[in-house]
Amino acid sequence: MPDCLTLRGVSAGYGETVVLDGVSLALGVGEIVSILGRNGVGKTTLLASVLGHTTLHAGDIAFAGRPIMGLRAFHRVRLGIGYVPQEREIFPSLNVAENLTVAARPLRDGGWTLERVYALFPRLAERRHSMGDQLSGGEQQMLAVGRALMLNPSLLLLDEPLEGLAPVMVDRLLDALLRLRADDGLAMVLLAKCVRLAWEFSSLALILDRGKVGYDAASAPLLD
């Protein structure tokens, strides 16, 4: 079985500006990797490159064994890549239920429905008639994750989903992500700044430093 996501020697950025320099990554089906590093080292650019939002200067990107470098972003999403942006990008003029259903894709066996998203995030069920701009930051983050799941992805890209949230919301969202890891078998790429979060959430870690890979191995030794 091919890896879920493979990057080989990827150099990418915006226009002529190169942000990632020779980055490689192999993520198996159902595996989770945490991408660590301070601001400005290329973490978000890595996700943007997987989605096709950057200029690829060198290297190859494959999803489920298929090269995707020449595909537009919406084609990559249709193949099974879900994305949760750091800015959340909730539709403010749609309510919770509409934000979820506007992104829905045809079901696969055991796929995601409104009911299943509400079971993962009971708070969204309570707020399902509330407009997007009436939600708290934590509720919007739950909605952003739920919307990505409604695409029925096999790979979920999460750009610092716990950043800036109240502690109670961090606990709720992390619990939901841990349930996804245990129950759904999604492959995930999680951007984070906290080493302890990476160790608790994923078995693999990759540290970026000035656009290059500084560490690519098991996450547990990082705590030492």
mmCIF file of C-alpha atoms in Angstrom:
data_model
loop_
_atom_site.group_PDB
_atom_site.id
_atom_site.type_symbol
_atom_site.label_atom_id
_atom_site.label_comp_id
_atom_site.label_asym_id
_atom_site.label_seq_id
_atom_site.Cartn_x
_atom_site.Cartn_y
_atom_site.Cartn_z
ATOM 1 C CA MET A 1 0.000 0.000 0.000
ATOM 2 C CA PRO A 2 1.448 3.427 -0.923
ATOM 3 C CA ASP A 3 2.022 6.109 1.689
ATOM 4 C CA CYS A 4 -0.868 8.505 2.258
ATOM 5 C CA LEU A 5 1.345 11.560 1.719
ATOM 6 C CA THR A 6 4.876 11.803 0.358
ATOM 7 C CA LEU A 7 7.078 14.845 -0.110
ATOM 8 C CA ARG A 8 10.499 14.332 -1.726
ATOM 9 C CA GLY A 9 12.991 17.177 -1.760
ATOM 10 C CA VAL A 10 10.305 19.847 -1.858
ATOM 11 C CA SER A 11 11.475 23.426 -2.293
ATOM 12 C CA ALA A 12 8.526 25.802 -2.454
ATOM 13 C CA GLY A 13 7.409 29.308 -1.620
ATOM 14 C CA TYR A 14 5.593 32.298 -2.999
ATOM 15 C CA GLY A 15 6.682 33.560 -6.404
ATOM 16 C CA GLU A 16 10.474 33.626 -6.482
ATOM 17 C CA THR A 17 10.748 33.500 -2.690
ATOM 18 C CA VAL A 18 11.755 30.025 -1.475
ATOM 19 C CA VAL A 19 10.446 29.167 2.013
ATOM 20 C CA LEU A 20 10.821 25.376 2.104
ATOM 21 C CA ASP A 21 14.238 24.019 1.163
ATOM 22 C CA GLY A 22 14.514 20.321 0.312
ATOM 23 C CA VAL A 23 11.796 19.050 2.672
ATOM 24 C CA SER A 24 10.932 15.344 2.615
ATOM 25 C CA LEU A 25 8.161 13.553 4.497
ATOM 26 C CA ALA A 26 6.542 10.129 4.311
ATOM 27 C CA LEU A 27 3.211 9.667 6.124
ATOM 28 C CA GLY A 28 1.584 6.241 6.093
ATOM 29 C CA VAL A 29 -2.121 5.508 5.944
ATOM 30 C CA GLY A 30 -3.651 6.355 9.328
ATOM 31 C CA GLU A 31 -0.400 7.827 10.689
ATOM 32 C CA ILE A 32 -0.123 11.206 12.420
ATOM 33 C CA VAL A 33 2.831 13.581 12.296
ATOM 34 C CA SER A 34 3.291 16.802 14.228
ATOM 35 C CA ILE A 35 5.179 19.578 12.451
ATOM 36 C CA LEU A 36 6.995 21.711 15.020
ATOM 37 C CA GLY A 37 8.890 24.983 14.832
ATOM 38 C CA ARG A 38 8.710 28.659 15.712
ATOM 39 C CA ASN A 39 6.847 31.208 13.618
ATOM 40 C CA GLY A 40 8.193 31.823 10.152
ATOM 41 C CA VAL A 41 10.053 28.544 9.587
ATOM 42 C CA GLY A 42 7.693 27.221 6.901
ATOM 43 C CA LYS A 43 5.093 25.123 8.732
ATOM 44 C CA THR A 44 2.055 26.714 7.077
ATOM 45 C CA THR A 45 3.892 26.831 3.748
ATOM 46 C CA LEU A 46 4.284 23.047 3.951
ATOM 47 C CA LEU A 47 0.522 22.605 4.209
ATOM 48 C CA ALA A 48 -0.049 25.202 1.494
ATOM 49 C CA SER A 49 2.298 23.269 -0.778
ATOM 50 C CA VAL A 50 0.350 20.049 -0.234
ATOM 51 C CA LEU A 51 -2.812 21.953 -1.183
ATOM 52 C CA GLY A 52 -1.245 23.582 -4.248
ATOM 53 C CA HIS A 53 -1.212 27.163 -2.984
ATOM 54 C CA THR A 54 2.533 27.780 -3.417
ATOM 55 C CA THR A 55 5.084 27.880 -6.210
ATOM 56 C CA LEU A 56 6.882 24.521 -6.374
ATOM 57 C CA HIS A 57 10.532 25.104 -7.313
ATOM 58 C CA ALA A 58 11.764 21.529 -6.904
ATOM 59 C CA GLY A 59 10.699 18.130 -5.639
ATOM 60 C CA ASP A 60 7.665 15.876 -5.803
ATOM 61 C CA ILE A 61 4.417 15.628 -3.832
ATOM 62 C CA ALA A 62 2.268 12.486 -3.970
ATOM 63 C CA PHE A 63 -1.033 11.603 -2.320
ATOM 64 C CA ALA A 64 -2.017 7.924 -2.050
ATOM 65 C CA GLY A 65 0.785 7.114 -4.460
ATOM 66 C CA ARG A 66 -0.383 9.616 -7.092
ATOM 67 C CA PRO A 67 1.667 12.692 -8.038
ATOM 68 C CA ILE A 68 -0.438 15.810 -7.420
ATOM 69 C CA MET A 69 1.956 18.627 -8.336
ATOM 70 C CA GLY A 70 -0.009 19.639 -11.423
ATOM 71 C CA LEU A 71 -3.446 19.496 -9.820
ATOM 72 C CA ARG A 72 -5.396 22.552 -8.723
ATOM 73 C CA ALA A 73 -6.368 22.822 -5.058
ATOM 74 C CA PHE A 74 -10.002 21.750 -5.477
ATOM 75 C CA HIS A 75 -8.908 18.605 -7.340
ATOM 76 C CA ARG A 76 -6.605 17.704 -4.438
ATOM 77 C CA VAL A 77 -9.478 18.159 -1.992
ATOM 78 C CA ARG A 78 -11.683 15.881 -4.100
ATOM 79 C CA LEU A 79 -9.026 13.178 -3.849
ATOM 80 C CA GLY A 80 -9.451 13.189 -0.060
ATOM 81 C CA ILE A 81 -7.390 15.995 1.507
ATOM 82 C CA GLY A 82 -9.145 18.004 4.237
ATOM 83 C CA TYR A 83 -7.785 21.304 5.542
ATOM 84 C CA VAL A 84 -8.382 23.241 8.769
ATOM 85 C CA PRO A 85 -6.800 26.709 8.365
ATOM 86 C CA GLN A 86 -5.457 28.608 11.337
ATOM 87 C CA GLU A 87 -7.807 31.510 10.508
ATOM 88 C CA ARG A 88 -10.778 29.038 10.492
ATOM 89 C CA GLU A 89 -12.459 30.935 7.615
ATOM 90 C CA ILE A 90 -16.000 30.230 8.781
ATOM 91 C CA PHE A 91 -18.796 31.655 6.620
ATOM 92 C CA PRO A 92 -20.204 34.375 8.920
ATOM 93 C CA SER A 93 -23.571 34.627 7.128
ATOM 94 C CA LEU A 94 -24.286 30.871 7.387
ATOM 95 C CA ASN A 95 -25.361 29.057 10.519
ATOM 96 C CA VAL A 96 -23.486 26.082 11.943
ATOM 97 C CA ALA A 97 -25.506 23.469 10.062
ATOM 98 C CA GLU A 98 -25.129 25.377 6.784
ATOM 99 C CA ASN A 99 -21.378 25.798 7.277
ATOM 100 C CA LEU A 100 -21.134 22.025 7.603
ATOM 101 C CA THR A 101 -23.424 21.000 4.765
ATOM 102 C CA VAL A 102 -22.009 23.478 2.251
ATOM 103 C CA ALA A 103 -18.783 21.457 2.296
ATOM 104 C CA ALA A 104 -20.320 17.974 2.346
ATOM 105 C CA ARG A 105 -19.015 15.364 -0.084
ATOM 106 C CA PRO A 106 -20.658 12.065 -1.100
ATOM 107 C CA LEU A 107 -20.499 9.471 1.635
ATOM 108 C CA ARG A 108 -18.081 6.622 1.685
ATOM 109 C CA ASP A 109 -18.762 3.670 3.964
ATOM 110 C CA GLY A 110 -18.821 5.015 7.500
ATOM 111 C CA GLY A 111 -18.432 8.555 6.201
ATOM 112 C CA TRP A 112 -19.179 11.803 7.966
ATOM 113 C CA THR A 113 -22.694 13.192 8.399
ATOM 114 C CA LEU A 114 -24.122 16.088 10.399
ATOM 115 C CA GLU A 115 -25.129 13.665 13.114
ATOM 116 C CA ARG A 116 -21.655 12.232 13.369
ATOM 117 C CA VAL A 117 -20.034 15.677 13.566
ATOM 118 C CA TYR A 118 -22.527 16.647 16.283
ATOM 119 C CA ALA A 119 -21.639 13.497 18.211
ATOM 120 C CA LEU A 120 -17.948 14.453 18.042
ATOM 121 C CA PHE A 121 -18.683 18.083 18.972
ATOM 122 C CA PRO A 122 -21.890 18.247 21.073
ATOM 123 C CA ARG A 123 -21.403 22.001 21.429
ATOM 124 C CA LEU A 124 -22.014 22.391 17.680
ATOM 125 C CA ALA A 125 -25.303 20.541 18.009
ATOM 126 C CA GLU A 126 -26.353 23.042 20.683
ATOM 127 C CA ARG A 127 -25.334 25.989 18.452
ATOM 128 C CA ARG A 128 -26.466 24.535 15.110
ATOM 129 C CA HIS A 129 -28.834 27.446 14.388
ATOM 130 C CA SER A 130 -26.285 30.132 15.383
ATOM 131 C CA MET A 131 -24.580 32.159 12.670
ATOM 132 C CA GLY A 132 -20.871 31.720 12.084
ATOM 133 C CA ASP A 133 -19.986 35.156 13.444
ATOM 134 C CA GLN A 134 -21.911 34.471 16.667
ATOM 135 C CA LEU A 135 -19.595 31.656 17.746
ATOM 136 C CA SER A 136 -16.672 31.861 20.149
ATOM 137 C CA GLY A 137 -13.168 31.159 18.899
ATOM 138 C CA GLY A 138 -13.266 27.623 20.251
ATOM 139 C CA GLU A 139 -16.650 26.940 18.686
ATOM 140 C CA GLN A 140 -15.414 28.267 15.347
ATOM 141 C CA GLN A 141 -12.410 25.944 15.559
ATOM 142 C CA MET A 142 -14.687 22.968 16.206
ATOM 143 C CA LEU A 143 -16.777 24.045 13.230
ATOM 144 C CA ALA A 144 -13.689 24.323 11.024
ATOM 145 C CA VAL A 145 -12.666 20.766 11.946
ATOM 146 C CA GLY A 146 -16.222 19.487 11.432
ATOM 147 C CA ARG A 147 -16.455 21.185 8.036
ATOM 148 C CA ALA A 148 -13.210 19.514 6.924
ATOM 149 C CA LEU A 149 -14.512 16.136 8.096
ATOM 150 C CA MET A 150 -17.687 16.591 6.040
ATOM 151 C CA LEU A 151 -15.426 16.322 2.985
ATOM 152 C CA ASN A 152 -14.838 12.699 4.065
ATOM 153 C CA PRO A 153 -11.057 13.015 3.786
ATOM 154 C CA SER A 154 -8.425 10.328 4.264
ATOM 155 C CA LEU A 155 -5.839 13.005 5.163
ATOM 156 C CA LEU A 156 -6.518 15.932 7.499
ATOM 157 C CA LEU A 157 -4.212 18.971 7.586
ATOM 158 C CA LEU A 158 -4.540 21.036 10.790
ATOM 159 C CA ASP A 159 -2.813 24.417 11.068
ATOM 160 C CA GLU A 160 -2.242 25.064 14.790
ATOM 161 C CA PRO A 161 -5.843 24.200 15.752
ATOM 162 C CA LEU A 162 -5.329 24.814 19.484
ATOM 163 C CA GLU A 163 -3.559 28.166 19.210
ATOM 164 C CA GLY A 164 -5.160 31.024 21.149
ATOM 165 C CA LEU A 165 -8.057 29.019 22.599
ATOM 166 C CA ALA A 166 -9.290 29.094 26.185
ATOM 167 C CA PRO A 167 -8.029 26.110 28.224
ATOM 168 C CA VAL A 168 -11.487 24.496 28.416
ATOM 169 C CA MET A 169 -11.805 24.671 24.625
ATOM 170 C CA VAL A 170 -8.292 23.275 24.185
ATOM 171 C CA ASP A 171 -9.308 20.273 26.293
ATOM 172 C CA ARG A 172 -12.519 19.703 24.321
ATOM 173 C CA LEU A 173 -10.882 20.004 20.930
ATOM 174 C CA LEU A 174 -7.887 17.867 21.868
ATOM 175 C CA ASP A 175 -10.244 15.196 23.198
ATOM 176 C CA ALA A 176 -12.085 15.192 19.863
ATOM 177 C CA LEU A 177 -8.824 14.930 17.920
ATOM 178 C CA LEU A 178 -7.701 12.043 20.102
ATOM 179 C CA ARG A 179 -11.021 10.300 19.388
ATOM 180 C CA LEU A 180 -10.444 10.785 15.672
ATOM 181 C CA ARG A 181 -7.011 9.240 16.035
ATOM 182 C CA ALA A 182 -8.407 6.246 17.881
ATOM 183 C CA ASP A 183 -11.658 5.627 16.010
ATOM 184 C CA ASP A 184 -11.451 6.892 12.436
ATOM 185 C CA GLY A 185 -7.967 6.000 11.264
ATOM 186 C CA LEU A 186 -7.420 9.355 9.552
ATOM 187 C CA ALA A 187 -3.913 10.303 8.561
ATOM 188 C CA MET A 188 -3.193 13.738 10.015
ATOM 189 C CA VAL A 189 -0.593 16.480 9.779
ATOM 190 C CA LEU A 190 -0.767 18.736 12.849
ATOM 191 C CA LEU A 191 1.123 22.013 13.054
ATOM 192 C CA ALA A 192 2.066 22.865 16.613
ATOM 193 C CA LYS A 193 4.510 24.810 18.753
ATOM 194 C CA CYS A 194 4.212 22.654 21.886
ATOM 195 C CA VAL A 195 6.483 19.613 22.099
ATOM 196 C CA ARG A 196 4.304 18.022 24.778
ATOM 197 C CA LEU A 197 1.249 18.242 22.531
ATOM 198 C CA ALA A 198 3.188 16.566 19.718
ATOM 199 C CA TRP A 199 4.269 13.768 22.033
ATOM 200 C CA GLU A 200 0.750 13.185 23.343
ATOM 201 C CA PHE A 201 -0.949 13.361 19.960
ATOM 202 C CA SER A 202 1.401 11.783 17.428
ATOM 203 C CA SER A 203 4.126 9.179 17.303
ATOM 204 C CA LEU A 204 6.066 11.053 14.595
ATOM 205 C CA ALA A 205 7.503 14.556 14.666
ATOM 206 C CA LEU A 206 9.220 16.798 12.158
ATOM 207 C CA ILE A 207 10.946 20.010 13.232
ATOM 208 C CA LEU A 208 11.445 22.763 10.682
ATOM 209 C CA ASP A 209 14.204 25.345 11.052
ATOM 210 C CA ARG A 210 14.476 28.106 8.437
ATOM 211 C CA GLY A 211 12.651 25.981 5.880
ATOM 212 C CA LYS A 212 14.751 22.861 6.357
ATOM 213 C CA VAL A 213 14.106 19.676 8.295
ATOM 214 C CA GLY A 214 16.047 19.675 11.556
ATOM 215 C CA TYR A 215 14.472 16.546 13.085
ATOM 216 C CA ASP A 216 12.431 13.760 11.556
ATOM 217 C CA ALA A 217 11.838 10.802 13.846
ATOM 218 C CA ALA A 218 9.744 9.572 16.778
ATOM 219 C CA SER A 219 8.192 12.340 18.869
ATOM 220 C CA ALA A 220 8.655 10.788 22.343
ATOM 221 C CA PRO A 221 12.449 11.488 22.640
ATOM 222 C CA LEU A 222 11.795 15.204 22.188
ATOM 223 C CA LEU A 223 10.615 15.465 25.805
ATOM 224 C CA ASP A 224 14.132 14.494 26.920
#
